[in-house]
Short mmCIF file of C-alpha atoms in Angstrom, two decimals:
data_model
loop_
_atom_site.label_atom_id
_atom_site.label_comp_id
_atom_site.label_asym_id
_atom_site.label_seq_id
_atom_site.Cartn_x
_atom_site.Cartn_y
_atom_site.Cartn_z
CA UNK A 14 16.46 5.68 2.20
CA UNK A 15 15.20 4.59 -1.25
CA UNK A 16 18.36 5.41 -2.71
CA UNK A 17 20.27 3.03 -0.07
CA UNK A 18 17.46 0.85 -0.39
CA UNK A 19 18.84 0.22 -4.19
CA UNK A 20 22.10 -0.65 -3.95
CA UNK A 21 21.97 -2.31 -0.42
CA UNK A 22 19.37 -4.91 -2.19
CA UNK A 23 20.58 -6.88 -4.86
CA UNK A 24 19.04 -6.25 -8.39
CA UNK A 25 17.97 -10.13 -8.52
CA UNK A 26 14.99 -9.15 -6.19
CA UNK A 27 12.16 -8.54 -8.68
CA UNK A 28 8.54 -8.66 -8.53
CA UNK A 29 7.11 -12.03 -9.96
CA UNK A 30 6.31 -10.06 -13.30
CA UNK A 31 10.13 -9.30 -13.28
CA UNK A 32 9.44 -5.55 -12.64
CA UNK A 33 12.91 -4.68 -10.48
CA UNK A 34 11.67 -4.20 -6.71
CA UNK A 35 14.73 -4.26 -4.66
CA UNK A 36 14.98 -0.74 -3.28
CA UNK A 37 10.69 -0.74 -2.96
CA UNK A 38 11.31 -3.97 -0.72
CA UNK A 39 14.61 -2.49 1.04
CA UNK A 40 12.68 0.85 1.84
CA UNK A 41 9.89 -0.97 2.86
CA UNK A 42 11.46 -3.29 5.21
CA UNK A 43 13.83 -0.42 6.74
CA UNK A 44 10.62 1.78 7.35
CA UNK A 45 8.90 -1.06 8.92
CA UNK A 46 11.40 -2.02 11.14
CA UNK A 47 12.09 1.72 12.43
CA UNK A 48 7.89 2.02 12.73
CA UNK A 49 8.00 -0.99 14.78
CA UNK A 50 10.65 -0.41 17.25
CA UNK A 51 10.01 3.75 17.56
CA UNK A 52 6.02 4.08 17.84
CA UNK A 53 5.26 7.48 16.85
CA UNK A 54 2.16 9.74 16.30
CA UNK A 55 2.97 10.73 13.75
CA UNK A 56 5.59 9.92 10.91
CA UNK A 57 6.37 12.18 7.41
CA UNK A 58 8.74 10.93 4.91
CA UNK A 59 11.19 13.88 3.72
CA UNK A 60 11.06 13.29 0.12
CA UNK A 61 13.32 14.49 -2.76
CA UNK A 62 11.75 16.51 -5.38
CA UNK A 63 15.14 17.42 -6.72
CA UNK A 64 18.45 15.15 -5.31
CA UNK A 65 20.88 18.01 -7.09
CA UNK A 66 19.21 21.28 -6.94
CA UNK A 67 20.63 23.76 -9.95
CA UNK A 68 21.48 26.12 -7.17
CA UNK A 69 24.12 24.45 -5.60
CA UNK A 70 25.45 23.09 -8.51
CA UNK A 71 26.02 26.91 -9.10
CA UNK A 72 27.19 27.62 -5.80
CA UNK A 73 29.83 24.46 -6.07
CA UNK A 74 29.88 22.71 -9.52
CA UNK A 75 31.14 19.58 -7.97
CA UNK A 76 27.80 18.66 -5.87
CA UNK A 77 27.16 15.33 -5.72
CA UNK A 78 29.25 15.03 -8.55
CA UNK A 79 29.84 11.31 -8.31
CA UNK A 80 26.42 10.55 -8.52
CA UNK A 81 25.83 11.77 -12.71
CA UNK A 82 27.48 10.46 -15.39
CA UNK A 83 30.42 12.71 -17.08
CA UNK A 84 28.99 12.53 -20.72
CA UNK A 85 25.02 12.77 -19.09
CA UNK A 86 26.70 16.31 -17.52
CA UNK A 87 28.06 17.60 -20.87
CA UNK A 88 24.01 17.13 -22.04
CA UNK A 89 22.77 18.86 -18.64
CA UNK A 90 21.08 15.70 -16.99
CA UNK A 91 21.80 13.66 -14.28
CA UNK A 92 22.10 9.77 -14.24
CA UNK A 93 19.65 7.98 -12.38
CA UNK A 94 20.05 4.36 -12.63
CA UNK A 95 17.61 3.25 -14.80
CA UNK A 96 16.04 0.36 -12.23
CA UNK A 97 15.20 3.11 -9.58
CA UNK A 98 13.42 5.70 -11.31
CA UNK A 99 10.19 3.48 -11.62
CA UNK A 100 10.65 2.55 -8.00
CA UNK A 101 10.67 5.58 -6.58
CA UNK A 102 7.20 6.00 -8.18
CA UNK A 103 5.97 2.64 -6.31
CA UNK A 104 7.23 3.76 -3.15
CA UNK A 105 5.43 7.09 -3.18
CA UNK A 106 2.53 5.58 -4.13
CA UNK A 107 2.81 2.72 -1.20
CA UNK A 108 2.93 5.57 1.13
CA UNK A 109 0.04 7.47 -0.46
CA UNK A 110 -2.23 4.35 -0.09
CA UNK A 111 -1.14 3.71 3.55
CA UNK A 112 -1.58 7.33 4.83
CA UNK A 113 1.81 8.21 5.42
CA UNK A 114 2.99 11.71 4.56
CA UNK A 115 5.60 12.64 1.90
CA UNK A 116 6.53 16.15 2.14
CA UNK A 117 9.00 17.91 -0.40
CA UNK A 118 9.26 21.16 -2.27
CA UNK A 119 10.96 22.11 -5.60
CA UNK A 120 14.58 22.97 -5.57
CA UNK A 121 15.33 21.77 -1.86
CA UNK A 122 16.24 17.97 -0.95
CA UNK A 123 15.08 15.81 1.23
CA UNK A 124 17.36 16.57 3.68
CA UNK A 125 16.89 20.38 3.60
CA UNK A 126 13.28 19.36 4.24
CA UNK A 127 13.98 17.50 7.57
CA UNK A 128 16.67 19.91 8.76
CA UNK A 129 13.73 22.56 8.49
CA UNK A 130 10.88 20.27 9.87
CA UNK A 131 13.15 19.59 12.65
CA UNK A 132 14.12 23.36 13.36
CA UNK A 133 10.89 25.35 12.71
CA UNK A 134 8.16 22.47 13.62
CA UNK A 135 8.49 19.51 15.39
CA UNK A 136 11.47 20.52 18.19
CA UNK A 137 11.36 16.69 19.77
CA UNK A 138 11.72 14.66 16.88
CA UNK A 139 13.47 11.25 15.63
CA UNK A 140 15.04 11.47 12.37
CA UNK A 141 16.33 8.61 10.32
CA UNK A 142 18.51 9.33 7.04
CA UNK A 143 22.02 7.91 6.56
CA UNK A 144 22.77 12.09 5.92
CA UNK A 145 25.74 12.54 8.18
CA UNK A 146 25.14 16.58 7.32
CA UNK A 147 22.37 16.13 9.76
CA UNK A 148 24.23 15.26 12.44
CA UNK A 149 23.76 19.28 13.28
CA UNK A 150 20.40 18.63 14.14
CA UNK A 151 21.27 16.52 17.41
CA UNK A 152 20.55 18.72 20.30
CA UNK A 153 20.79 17.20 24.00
CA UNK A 154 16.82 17.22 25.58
CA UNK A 155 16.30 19.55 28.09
#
């Protein structure tokens, strides 16, 4: 959502010290809206510890490929725009102060993390990503 969050909002939207804030605001404002209108007991944030884990880039070396930069691949990194990095932070620590849960784990995304939340713990859940991949987790209630 964060990384939607960054290029749905434009980069104008700054904090008043000029500190870039549009994906903390577009997160914010998306997580709000979805807390509003779907009460829940309890909401975790599937969070990305690594967006492009090594293993899949081994598996198929064109994964996610159009996020990182050609010459940033020759080095071995990937490209994260410069303006989100910093906001990730802010949004992590946003939902650390409020109580809501972040859970990740090294080498998996975010998305790996929900399909196995959704699977192994919580049967009857709501998930909100803009992953069509998970569309494999909708399951008709019974």
């Amino acid at each position: 959502m964060y990384y939607r969050s960054f290029f749905a909002v434009p980069e104008s939207v700054t904090a008043p010290d000029g500190t870039p804030s549009g994906a903390v605001r577009g997160f914010l404002e998306m997580a709000t809206a979805f807390i509003k209108t779907n009460p829940a007991k309890e909401i975790v944030f599937a969070w990305d510890t690594d967006w492009r884990p090594q293993w899949r880039v081994d598996l198929i070396s064109s994964y996610k490929a159009h996020r990182v930069d050609e010459l940033a691949v020759e080095d071995g990194y990937e490209e994260i725009p410069d303006n989100l990095s910093p906001q990730i932070s802010a949004i992590a620590q946003i939902l650390d102060s409020i109580g809501i849960a972040r859970v990740g784990q090294n080498d998996f995304e975010a998305d790996d993390i929900l399909g196995t939340l959704v699977n192994r713990v919580v049967k009857d859940a709501i998930v909100v990503t803009g992953d069509r991949d998970l569309f494999q987790l909708v399951r008709d209630r019974k």
